[in-house]
Amino acid sequence: MIVPAFSVSAGRRPYALYLLLSTISSKRFSTTSIAPPTSDDIADLILRSNSAVASHSIFQWASTLPSFHHTPTTQLALVRSLLHFRRFDEAKKFILANPPSDDLLVTLIRALGRANRSQDAIKVLEMVKPSTKPSLRILNSILDVLVEDNIDLARLFYRRKLASRGISGDAHTFGILMKGLCRANRIDEAFRLLKLAKWKGLGSNSVIYNTLIHALCKNGKVGRARSLLETMDNPSLVTFNIMISAYSAVPDLVKALVMVEKCFHLGYVPDIVTMTKVVDLMCYQGRVVEGVELLRRVCRKKDGNLIIDVVCYNTLIAGFCKIGKMKVGRRIMKEMELNGRVLPNSQTYHILITASCDLSDVDSAMDLFREMEMMGITPDFDTFDVLIREFCVCGRLEDGLRLLQAMNEQTACGSVSGGRNPERIEPYNSIIYGLFKSGRLNEAYGYLGRMKILFPRAVVRSFKVLGFCNKGRVLDAKIVYDEMLTQGDIPSILVYDCLVSSMCREDSFGYNGSNLIREAFDMMNAMISRGYQPVVSMFDALIDGICRDGDVRSGYELLVEMSDRGCLPNSNIYGSVIAGFLRKGEEEGDGSLILKACILLADMVSTNSLIPCSSTWEAFVLSLCSIQKTKVFVTFDSIIHSVENISN
C-alpha cells in the first residue's frame, strides 16, 4: 500500500492521525475506532497534494481502503489536480477509463482554455462516446473557450456543431456569443445576435442585454445603451449598476440620479461601488451634503444593512475637504473608528493631510501624520511627498529634511510603497525648491549633485540643461528637457528657472524668440502644476520677454497674476510693462496706452513704494514729447510728486 506525503490543516487533524496510524500498523481500518474517510476527505487530500504523482498515489491508496468506493467527487478532484499540474494526457486517459461525465469533460475543457489550447478543447468532443450526443453544457464550455481566443472560430463552431445539428442553444449559448462579439467591439453584429435571440424566445434574458449595454457604455454610446434599456422587459440590478456607472463617468449627474430613482422604483438598490461613483461626482460638483442624503436613502432601503466601505467614506471626506469643511471630514473619520466595521486607511489620512497642507496648516498635517503612525497605518509615498513639499514651501526646510530621512528609512525597510526610481524624485526636488526659494542657490546646486547617487539619469540631464543655458545653447537645452519629460524624469526648480530665463533672454531671439517665449510661458505653467511657485526673477525674465515681443497686454496680465500669487513685482518688472505700453502707444499713436503706462507708474510708486529706474524715466520723457495729452501731464506731475515724497 502506497501512502504519499501530504499536509493537512488544523481542521483535519483527527483524520491525519488516522492516516498516520495506518502507516505504522498492518491492521485494517475496520478494526480501529476511528471513522473511515469520506469522499470529501479523500478529495480534500488530493487537492492539497503538492504534485500530480502524489495526487495519483492518494487516489490509488484510497482504492485499497475497505468499505470505500470512489465517487464522482474524488474522480473530479483527481482530474482537477492533474490539470493543475498540466498533466493533460494523464487526465484524458483517466476520463476515458471511467464512465462518461459532463463534470470531468467540462473541467478538462476549461483547463485547456486556460492553457490557450483552444484547438485541443474542440477535440474533447471526440472523447464523447459515439452512441451519445454531447450535452449542451459541453458545447457551451467549448464555445466559451473559443470566444476568449477567436470570435470567428467560435461562430464557426456554433454553425457546425450546434446549428447544423438542429441545436439552437440556450440563453447561456447566446450570452457567450454576445460576450465574444462585444469583446471584439463588433457592436452591429451583436445587435443582429440580439435580434436572433429574441426570435428564438430568449429576449427576456437580462445577461444578454447587459453584456451589450456594457459594451455600448464602454464605447461612450451611453445614449444608445439607454435606448436599449428601454426595450428590456425585465431590467436587472446589474443593468442599472452599468447605466449609473456610465452616466457617472460621462459625467452626467442628472441622468445618473434619474437612473438611481428608476432603480429604486423597481425595488432595486444599487451596490455600494456604484453609489460611490455617484457620490464622487456629487462631491466633485460641491454637492457633498446631497451625497450624504443619497447614501442615507440607500441605507434605509437596505434596512440599514448596506455596509459603506472605506472607499465611499474617503470619497465623502475628500468632498468635504474640497468645500473647505475639513472639520466635518475629520468627524467622519472619527465615526468610522467608533463604528468599527470600517476603519480608516492610509488614503483616508492622506486626504486629510493634503487638505491641511492646502490650507498651509502643516502643524495639523503633522498631527494627523503622527496619529496615523500611532494607529499602525504606514504612510505611503504620496503622504510623505505632500508633507515634505509643504515644509519646503513654508520655509521649514530642516523639518522637510528630517521627514525625508524618515521616509528613506521606512523605504529601506520596505514599508513605504514606491521605491527609489525616477518617478520618486519629487521629495528631493522639494528640498531643492526650499533651498532655491530661500536664496541658498549654491546649496541647491550642491544638493542636486548629491542626488546623482539615487537618480543618475535625471541629475546628469539637469546639469546638461544648466550647462547649455549658460553657453547660450537654448535649443540644445530644450531638447534635453523634452527628453527628460518623455522618459519620466521630473525637472527641478533649477532647470525650470534656468530654461525660462534663458528662453526669454534677448540673445535668444536669434532662435525665433517669439516661439521660445510662448514655450517659456507654457513651461512655467507646467512648473506651477508640479507645485513650484515662480520667483520674482522668473517673472522678470518672462514679462520682459513678452513685452519686448510686442504682447504688452499679456505682460500686464502676468504682472497682475504675479501680485495675486503674493509675489511682489520689482521695479524692473514694472519698467518692462511700462516701456511696453509706451512703445505700443507711440507705434499706434494711441494716447490711452501712454495713460495706462502713467497709471501703472503711479501704482508702482504710490502703492508699492518703488522708485523707477532711469531708463523708465527716459522712456516717459520721449513718449510725452511725441504725444501731447493734458491728462497725461497731470498724472505725470502727480507721479513726480510721489517719487519726491518717497525719496525724502
XYZ file of C-alpha atoms in Angstrom:
648
model
C 0.000 0.000 0.000
C 1.390 3.415 -1.030
C 0.789 6.249 1.399
C 2.042 9.556 -0.026
C 3.329 12.507 1.939
C 0.790 15.253 2.419
C -0.124 18.115 4.693
C -3.478 18.868 6.262
C -4.998 21.790 8.040
C -5.811 22.013 11.722
C -9.398 21.066 10.969
C -8.214 17.700 9.574
C -6.022 16.616 12.487
C -8.172 13.637 13.675
C -8.145 12.198 10.186
C -4.429 12.949 9.783
C -3.761 10.956 12.948
C -5.875 8.175 11.480
C -3.714 8.105 8.346
C -0.546 8.190 10.433
C -1.696 5.143 12.352
C -2.357 3.362 9.074
C 1.291 3.740 8.069
C 2.653 2.057 11.199
C 0.019 -0.609 11.643
C -0.949 -3.524 9.422
C -4.434 -3.586 10.893
C -7.340 -2.700 8.707
C -9.365 0.433 9.411
C -12.345 -1.671 10.295
C -10.550 -2.739 13.467
C -9.952 0.796 14.669
C -12.280 3.085 16.465
C -11.679 5.960 14.074
C -14.337 6.566 11.418
C -13.308 5.686 7.860
C -12.638 8.562 5.463
C -15.403 10.015 3.346
C -15.252 11.008 -0.310
C -14.855 14.631 0.728
C -11.870 13.704 2.915
C -10.101 11.942 0.051
C -10.958 14.728 -2.392
C -9.541 17.273 0.027
C -6.294 15.319 0.345
C -5.968 15.030 -3.430
C -6.492 18.754 -3.965
C -3.978 19.601 -1.231
C -1.223 17.449 -2.696
C 1.896 19.162 -3.971
C 2.405 17.137 -7.152
C 0.494 15.133 -9.726
C 2.255 11.950 -8.581
C 1.104 12.498 -5.001
C -2.478 13.098 -6.165
C -2.499 9.866 -8.138
C -0.941 7.953 -5.249
C -3.594 9.187 -2.823
C -6.319 8.150 -5.264
C -4.838 4.644 -5.613
C -4.279 4.328 -1.887
C -7.911 5.238 -1.187
C -8.973 2.464 -3.576
C -7.396 -0.093 -1.239
C -9.369 1.037 1.792
C -12.157 -1.309 2.895
C -15.735 -0.113 2.515
C -14.597 2.825 0.375
C -15.618 3.403 -3.215
C -14.598 6.295 -5.366
C -17.352 8.723 -6.232
C -17.637 11.484 -8.851
C -16.299 13.823 -6.158
C -12.954 12.024 -5.819
C -12.711 11.466 -9.573
C -13.259 15.155 -10.232
C -10.687 16.056 -7.571
C -8.056 13.860 -9.247
C -8.761 15.348 -12.683
C -8.576 18.886 -11.292
C -5.271 18.095 -9.593
C -3.760 16.548 -12.733
C -4.847 19.529 -14.808
C -3.473 21.931 -12.211
C -0.054 20.371 -12.760
C -0.673 20.429 -16.562
C -0.826 16.639 -16.905
C -3.391 16.848 -19.711
C -2.685 13.452 -21.266
C -2.986 11.652 -17.922
C -6.260 13.459 -17.247
C -7.624 12.405 -20.650
C -6.679 8.760 -20.059
C -8.367 8.777 -16.675
C -11.548 10.329 -18.089
C -11.718 7.772 -20.917
C -11.202 4.914 -18.438
C -14.238 5.941 -16.388
C -17.943 6.315 -17.145
C -18.681 9.472 -19.176
C -19.236 12.547 -17.031
C -20.030 16.114 -18.073
C -18.266 17.415 -14.971
C -14.979 15.768 -15.950
C -15.163 16.884 -19.577
C -16.114 20.457 -18.698
C -13.222 20.618 -16.216
C -10.845 19.430 -18.939
C -12.207 21.941 -21.469
C -11.795 24.867 -19.091
C -8.245 23.821 -18.209
C -7.341 23.644 -21.903
C -8.816 27.103 -22.334
C -6.681 28.497 -19.512
C -3.644 26.930 -21.215
C -4.573 28.657 -24.523
C -5.156 25.311 -26.224
C -8.478 26.058 -27.888
C -7.978 23.507 -30.702
C -7.459 20.755 -28.128
C -10.651 21.909 -26.403
C -12.573 21.233 -29.633
C -11.082 17.731 -29.797
C -12.651 16.907 -26.426
C -15.818 16.162 -28.400
C -14.028 13.059 -29.717
C -13.927 11.736 -26.143
C -17.720 11.562 -26.056
C -18.920 8.075 -26.893
C -20.374 7.777 -30.423
C -23.584 6.341 -29.038
C -24.313 9.522 -27.102
C -24.578 13.144 -28.175
C -22.517 15.789 -26.410
C -24.598 17.759 -23.972
C -25.291 21.452 -24.452
C -23.228 22.103 -21.340
C -20.133 20.624 -23.003
C -20.776 22.525 -26.231
C -21.221 25.785 -24.328
C -17.978 25.186 -22.430
C -16.059 24.758 -25.691
C -17.778 27.826 -27.128
C -16.774 29.829 -24.052
C -13.129 28.840 -24.566
C -13.237 29.779 -28.252
C -14.704 33.272 -27.769
C -11.777 34.083 -25.497
C -9.405 33.154 -28.322
C -11.148 33.986 -31.609
C -14.755 35.066 -32.071
C -14.777 33.945 -35.717
C -13.637 30.463 -34.699
C -16.377 30.420 -32.056
C -19.049 31.373 -34.606
C -17.814 28.674 -36.982
C -18.020 26.127 -34.151
C -21.576 27.250 -33.391
C -22.679 26.822 -37.002
C -21.006 23.427 -37.500
C -21.525 21.755 -34.129
C -24.774 23.302 -32.955
C -26.870 24.953 -35.659
C -26.164 22.294 -38.318
C -27.337 19.607 -35.863
C -30.526 21.438 -35.040
C -29.248 22.636 -31.658
C -30.258 26.275 -31.320
C -28.648 26.731 -27.936
C -29.974 28.325 -24.790
C -29.602 31.725 -23.133
C -26.134 30.760 -21.946
C -25.088 29.988 -25.536
C -26.204 33.387 -26.787
C -24.681 35.065 -23.755
C -21.299 33.539 -24.620
C -21.537 34.660 -28.252
C -22.636 38.135 -27.174
C -19.639 38.363 -24.851
C -17.292 37.451 -27.696
C -18.771 39.949 -30.156
C -18.746 42.774 -27.610
C -15.189 41.994 -26.577
C -14.182 42.218 -30.262
C -16.105 45.520 -30.450
C -18.364 44.202 -33.219
C -21.418 46.026 -31.977
C -23.511 45.820 -35.158
C -23.145 42.028 -35.226
C -24.028 41.975 -31.525
C -27.322 43.729 -32.298
C -28.069 41.153 -35.003
C -27.358 38.398 -32.486
C -29.755 40.060 -30.033
C -32.427 40.106 -32.727
C -31.856 36.377 -33.331
C -32.082 35.683 -29.588
C -35.432 37.493 -29.445
C -36.688 35.453 -32.399
C -35.764 32.269 -30.531
C -37.665 33.422 -27.453
C -34.653 34.445 -25.379
C -35.334 38.177 -25.432
C -36.156 38.341 -21.739
C -32.673 37.238 -20.665
C -31.044 40.194 -18.929
C -27.496 38.797 -19.187
C -27.533 39.081 -22.990
C -28.822 42.654 -22.783
C -26.418 43.637 -20.009
C -23.403 42.446 -21.993
C -24.377 44.614 -24.962
C -25.300 47.598 -22.776
C -21.934 47.409 -21.027
C -20.126 47.331 -24.387
C -22.062 50.382 -25.603
C -21.243 52.317 -22.435
C -17.597 51.322 -22.690
C -17.517 52.804 -26.209
C -19.097 56.040 -24.998
C -22.502 55.315 -26.567
C -24.438 55.774 -23.344
C -27.488 57.230 -25.093
C -27.810 54.153 -27.285
C -27.397 51.968 -24.221
C -30.209 53.913 -22.532
C -32.459 53.305 -25.553
C -31.667 49.595 -25.408
C -32.531 49.532 -21.708
C -35.970 50.968 -22.505
C -36.697 47.932 -24.716
C -35.968 45.434 -21.927
C -38.889 43.628 -20.356
C -37.125 42.942 -17.066
C -34.021 45.050 -16.462
C -31.955 43.695 -13.600
C -29.963 45.373 -10.850
C -26.820 44.780 -12.911
C -28.404 46.755 -15.762
C -28.901 49.790 -13.546
C -25.447 49.475 -11.994
C -23.963 49.603 -15.501
C -26.023 52.623 -16.566
C -25.465 54.585 -13.339
C -21.724 53.968 -13.534
C -21.690 55.021 -17.194
C -23.506 58.308 -16.550
C -21.188 58.981 -13.608
C -18.180 58.508 -15.889
C -19.530 60.813 -18.649
C -20.064 62.770 -16.294
C -23.813 63.494 -16.272
C -25.048 63.702 -12.692
C -28.675 64.465 -13.575
C -29.102 61.348 -15.715
C -27.190 59.247 -13.188
C -29.635 60.328 -10.471
C -32.582 59.607 -12.796
C -31.256 56.066 -13.191
C -30.930 55.761 -9.416
C -34.565 56.790 -8.979
C -35.715 54.289 -11.624
C -33.721 51.624 -9.835
C -35.470 52.488 -6.559
C -38.858 52.475 -8.293
C -38.357 48.886 -9.485
C -37.366 47.773 -5.997
C -33.641 47.509 -6.643
C -30.877 49.151 -4.636
C -27.558 49.909 -6.398
C -24.471 48.378 -4.843
C -22.024 50.467 -2.827
C -19.450 50.569 -5.645
C -21.978 52.145 -7.994
C -23.253 54.567 -5.361
C -19.687 55.625 -4.573
C -19.277 56.722 -8.202
C -22.407 58.871 -7.963
C -21.353 60.346 -4.625
C -17.892 61.068 -6.026
C -19.452 63.031 -8.883
C -21.680 64.928 -6.450
C -18.660 65.777 -4.313
C -16.786 66.966 -7.392
C -19.634 69.392 -8.090
C -19.691 70.567 -4.482
C -22.960 68.795 -3.598
C -21.487 66.802 -0.736
C -24.437 67.166 1.642
C -26.782 65.827 -1.051
C -24.414 62.901 -1.486
C -24.698 62.098 2.216
C -28.500 62.234 1.996
C -28.463 59.899 -1.011
C -26.409 57.357 0.928
C -28.852 57.598 3.824
C -31.722 56.809 1.457
C -29.849 53.779 0.161
C -29.208 52.593 3.725
C -32.908 52.949 4.603
C -33.932 50.937 1.556
C -31.471 48.245 2.627
C -32.948 48.330 6.156
C -29.624 49.562 7.471
C -27.780 46.536 6.081
C -25.768 48.463 3.490
C -22.126 48.456 4.546
C -20.445 51.661 3.427
C -16.866 50.734 2.574
C -13.723 52.757 3.159
C -13.640 53.969 -0.462
C -17.043 55.605 -0.049
C -16.048 57.159 3.281
C -12.870 58.518 1.699
C -14.919 59.996 -1.130
C -17.109 61.872 1.352
C -14.114 63.067 3.369
C -12.427 64.349 0.204
C -15.652 66.090 -0.798
C -15.989 67.944 2.500
C -12.306 68.907 2.426
C -12.760 70.271 -1.081
C -15.509 72.676 0.009
C -13.451 73.821 2.989
C -15.207 71.773 5.681
C -12.241 69.817 6.891
C -13.647 69.518 10.420
C -16.605 67.593 9.012
C -14.158 65.327 7.188
C -12.320 64.610 10.423
C -15.614 63.932 12.179
C -16.494 61.363 9.523
C -13.162 59.656 10.149
C -13.908 59.522 13.881
C -17.310 57.987 13.118
C -15.530 55.306 11.099
C -13.356 54.470 14.099
C -16.315 54.399 16.509
C -18.375 52.288 14.121
C -15.640 49.668 13.985
C -16.904 47.926 10.865
C -14.817 50.093 8.530
C -11.537 51.605 9.711
C -9.586 54.489 8.151
C -6.742 53.518 5.848
C -3.684 55.329 4.517
C -5.768 57.049 1.837
C -8.106 58.483 4.498
C -5.217 60.152 6.284
C -3.618 61.218 3.012
C -6.772 63.115 2.043
C -6.902 64.962 5.371
C -3.159 65.663 5.415
C -3.308 67.044 1.869
C -6.257 69.248 2.810
C -4.335 70.621 5.804
C -1.342 71.370 3.591
C -3.579 73.135 1.076
C -4.641 75.401 3.942
C -0.941 75.905 4.827
C -1.630 74.272 8.204
C 1.374 71.988 8.243
C 1.243 71.542 12.036
C -2.239 69.985 11.837
C -0.995 67.846 8.967
C 1.858 66.559 11.140
C -0.570 65.822 13.982
C -2.537 63.640 11.571
C 0.691 62.031 10.398
C 1.658 61.086 13.964
C -1.871 59.832 14.679
C -1.632 57.728 11.550
C 1.548 56.060 12.769
C 0.055 55.507 16.242
C -2.853 53.687 14.576
C -0.360 51.337 12.944
C -1.071 52.664 9.448
C 2.047 53.016 7.319
C 2.191 56.313 5.400
C 2.509 55.889 1.655
C 4.881 57.786 -0.589
C 2.306 60.417 -1.595
C 1.724 61.347 2.048
C 5.437 61.847 2.666
C 5.716 63.811 -0.567
C 2.950 66.298 0.206
C 4.276 66.918 3.721
C 7.883 67.415 2.605
C 6.744 69.802 -0.122
C 4.658 71.852 2.302
C 7.529 72.119 4.786
C 9.776 73.414 1.996
C 7.138 75.845 0.713
C 6.559 77.394 4.135
C 10.296 77.736 4.810
C 10.715 74.890 7.330
C 13.432 73.192 5.336
C 15.009 71.345 8.275
C 11.686 69.675 9.113
C 11.379 68.648 5.483
C 14.844 67.101 5.536
C 14.067 65.148 8.718
C 10.859 63.807 7.190
C 12.713 62.842 4.021
C 15.216 60.901 6.132
C 12.350 59.118 7.909
C 10.830 58.224 4.540
C 14.131 56.781 3.323
C 14.479 54.695 6.487
C 10.983 53.255 6.065
C 11.577 52.683 2.352
C 14.716 50.712 3.179
C 12.576 48.511 5.431
C 10.075 48.032 2.605
C 7.183 49.640 4.491
C 6.644 52.566 2.096
C 5.080 51.868 -1.271
C 7.032 53.356 -4.164
C 10.738 52.708 -4.403
C 13.682 54.834 -5.418
C 13.196 55.250 -9.143
C 12.978 58.280 -11.459
C 9.287 58.677 -10.683
C 10.033 59.046 -6.952
C 12.313 62.047 -7.200
C 9.651 64.583 -6.144
C 10.571 64.907 -2.418
C 14.197 65.604 -3.312
C 13.086 68.241 -5.807
C 11.027 69.784 -2.999
C 14.199 70.162 -0.907
C 15.886 71.892 -3.851
C 12.844 74.148 -4.169
C 13.086 75.073 -0.488
C 16.767 75.965 -0.851
C 16.098 77.897 -4.055
C 13.190 79.824 -2.562
C 15.253 80.871 0.450
C 18.036 82.158 -1.818
C 20.521 79.385 -0.978
C 21.410 78.696 -4.620
C 24.850 77.203 -4.030
C 23.395 74.705 -1.554
C 20.626 73.874 -4.043
C 23.159 73.073 -6.779
C 25.206 71.046 -4.306
C 22.158 69.040 -3.219
C 21.295 68.363 -6.865
C 24.799 66.979 -7.365
C 24.492 64.649 -4.363
C 21.221 63.293 -5.773
C 23.198 61.664 -8.594
C 23.660 58.535 -6.466
C 19.908 57.933 -6.355
C 18.784 59.418 -9.668
C 21.780 59.459 -12.030
C 19.866 59.946 -15.274
C 17.755 62.870 -14.059
C 20.699 64.645 -12.422
C 23.019 64.263 -15.427
C 20.370 65.664 -17.730
C 19.615 68.500 -15.320
C 23.250 69.605 -15.371
C 23.264 69.287 -19.169
C 20.339 71.721 -19.352
C 22.066 74.137 -16.978
C 25.305 73.913 -18.956
C 23.663 74.523 -22.319
C 21.759 77.510 -20.918
C 24.953 79.067 -19.551
C 26.547 78.723 -23.009
C 23.542 80.271 -24.746
C 22.584 76.991 -26.466
C 18.911 77.268 -25.594
C 17.608 74.879 -28.244
C 20.010 72.150 -27.112
C 18.857 72.693 -23.527
C 15.227 72.441 -24.658
C 15.945 69.138 -26.430
C 17.402 67.636 -23.243
C 14.429 68.969 -21.251
C 11.993 67.291 -23.657
C 13.937 64.025 -23.307
C 13.566 64.262 -19.533
C 9.797 64.576 -19.789
C 9.495 61.827 -22.403
C 11.397 59.307 -20.276
C 9.684 60.155 -16.993
C 12.324 62.352 -15.372
C 10.912 65.231 -13.322
C 12.862 68.522 -13.619
C 13.687 70.543 -10.518
C 13.055 74.252 -9.988
C 16.674 74.908 -11.026
C 16.012 73.512 -14.500
C 12.761 75.436 -14.902
C 14.248 78.727 -13.702
C 17.327 78.479 -15.904
C 15.384 77.452 -19.015
C 12.634 80.067 -18.670
C 15.169 82.836 -18.068
C 17.366 81.752 -20.989
C 14.455 81.409 -23.399
C 13.284 84.913 -22.562
C 16.719 86.488 -22.721
C 17.210 88.938 -25.560
C 20.049 86.995 -27.210
C 17.685 84.016 -27.573
C 15.722 85.877 -30.237
C 18.097 84.529 -32.838
C 16.243 81.218 -32.453
C 12.819 82.668 -33.324
C 12.381 84.263 -29.939
C 8.606 84.743 -30.048
C 8.106 80.973 -30.221
C 10.556 80.456 -27.379
C 8.694 82.956 -25.220
C 5.420 81.106 -25.748
C 7.170 77.854 -24.866
C 8.670 79.516 -21.792
C 5.187 80.578 -20.700
C 3.883 77.006 -21.135
C 6.917 75.712 -19.259
C 6.181 77.986 -16.312
C 2.588 76.692 -16.219
C 3.930 73.121 -16.188
C 6.200 74.103 -13.316
C 3.256 75.559 -11.368
C 1.282 72.335 -11.910
C 4.105 70.483 -10.093
C 3.676 72.719 -7.054
C 6.542 75.153 -7.697
C 5.652 78.832 -7.425
C 7.637 81.167 -9.728
C 10.011 83.588 -8.049
C 10.485 87.250 -8.956
C 13.460 86.605 -11.253
C 11.416 84.184 -13.373
C 8.502 86.610 -13.687
C 11.002 89.343 -14.512
C 12.521 87.424 -17.428
C 9.178 86.223 -18.788
C 7.334 89.563 -18.565
C 10.288 91.381 -20.105
C 10.403 88.915 -22.998
C 6.641 89.081 -23.583
C 6.650 92.895 -23.613
C 9.642 93.078 -25.965
C 7.810 90.656 -28.229
C 5.012 93.243 -28.504
C 2.345 91.468 -26.432
C 2.284 94.046 -23.656
C -1.283 93.233 -22.608
C -0.288 89.628 -21.798
C 2.696 91.001 -19.912
C 0.411 93.236 -17.869
C -1.957 90.310 -17.121
C 1.006 88.263 -15.936
C 2.063 91.136 -13.668
C -1.421 91.176 -12.110
C -1.365 87.376 -11.682
C 2.041 87.678 -10.073
C 0.657 90.077 -7.480
C -2.337 87.805 -6.855
C 0.066 84.944 -6.083
C 1.695 87.048 -3.372
C 4.874 87.627 -5.368
C 5.580 91.383 -5.331
C 6.869 92.825 -8.640
C 10.131 94.752 -8.584
C 10.977 97.953 -10.440
C 12.398 96.013 -13.415
C 9.094 94.195 -13.980
C 7.100 97.410 -13.742
C 9.620 99.052 -16.048
C 9.228 96.313 -18.702
C 5.435 96.666 -18.806
C 5.555 100.469 -18.709
C 8.092 100.534 -21.551
C 5.904 98.121 -23.497
C 2.826 100.355 -23.142
C 4.859 103.396 -24.160
C 6.288 101.696 -27.265
C 2.876 100.421 -28.272
C 1.345 103.860 -27.750
C 3.970 105.516 -29.938
C 3.627 102.903 -32.693
C -0.167 103.092 -32.798
C -0.434 106.770 -31.875
C -2.697 105.762 -29.008
C -2.556 108.110 -26.048
C -4.674 105.744 -23.936
C -1.793 103.275 -23.823
C 0.535 106.001 -22.568
C -2.093 106.879 -19.997
C -2.103 103.215 -18.878
C 1.655 103.437 -18.522
C 1.241 106.512 -16.330
C -1.357 104.785 -14.157
C 0.915 101.765 -13.786
C 3.805 104.035 -12.853
C 1.604 105.696 -10.255
C 0.683 102.293 -8.815
C 4.344 101.335 -8.755
C 5.338 104.443 -6.849
C 2.338 105.069 -4.586
C 1.224 101.525 -3.760
C 4.457 99.543 -3.777
C 6.863 102.385 -2.924
C 9.189 101.514 -5.807
C 11.361 104.144 -7.487
C 11.541 103.850 -11.298
C 14.940 103.392 -12.866
C 16.476 105.993 -15.196
C 15.516 104.066 -18.351
C 11.841 104.194 -17.330
C 12.008 107.980 -16.828
C 13.790 108.381 -20.143
C 11.133 106.355 -21.968
C 8.429 108.501 -20.403
C 10.032 111.761 -21.433
C 10.398 110.639 -25.050
C 6.803 109.394 -25.217
C 5.330 112.504 -23.633
C 7.202 114.677 -26.082
C 5.724 112.784 -29.020
C 2.092 112.719 -27.820
C 0.718 115.814 -26.067
C -2.102 114.872 -23.701
C -3.180 117.124 -20.814
C -4.406 114.242 -18.664
C -1.118 112.520 -19.126
C 0.870 115.524 -17.912
C -1.376 115.868 -14.870
C -0.795 112.230 -13.975
C 2.902 112.563 -14.674
C 3.172 115.576 -12.325
C 1.467 113.601 -9.543
C 3.924 110.741 -10.071
C 6.921 113.054 -9.754
C 5.432 114.438 -6.541
C 5.027 110.882 -5.143
C 8.597 109.991 -6.034
C 9.874 113.110 -4.281
C 7.945 112.127 -1.134
C 9.418 108.601 -1.202
C 12.923 109.940 -1.703
C 12.517 112.329 1.221
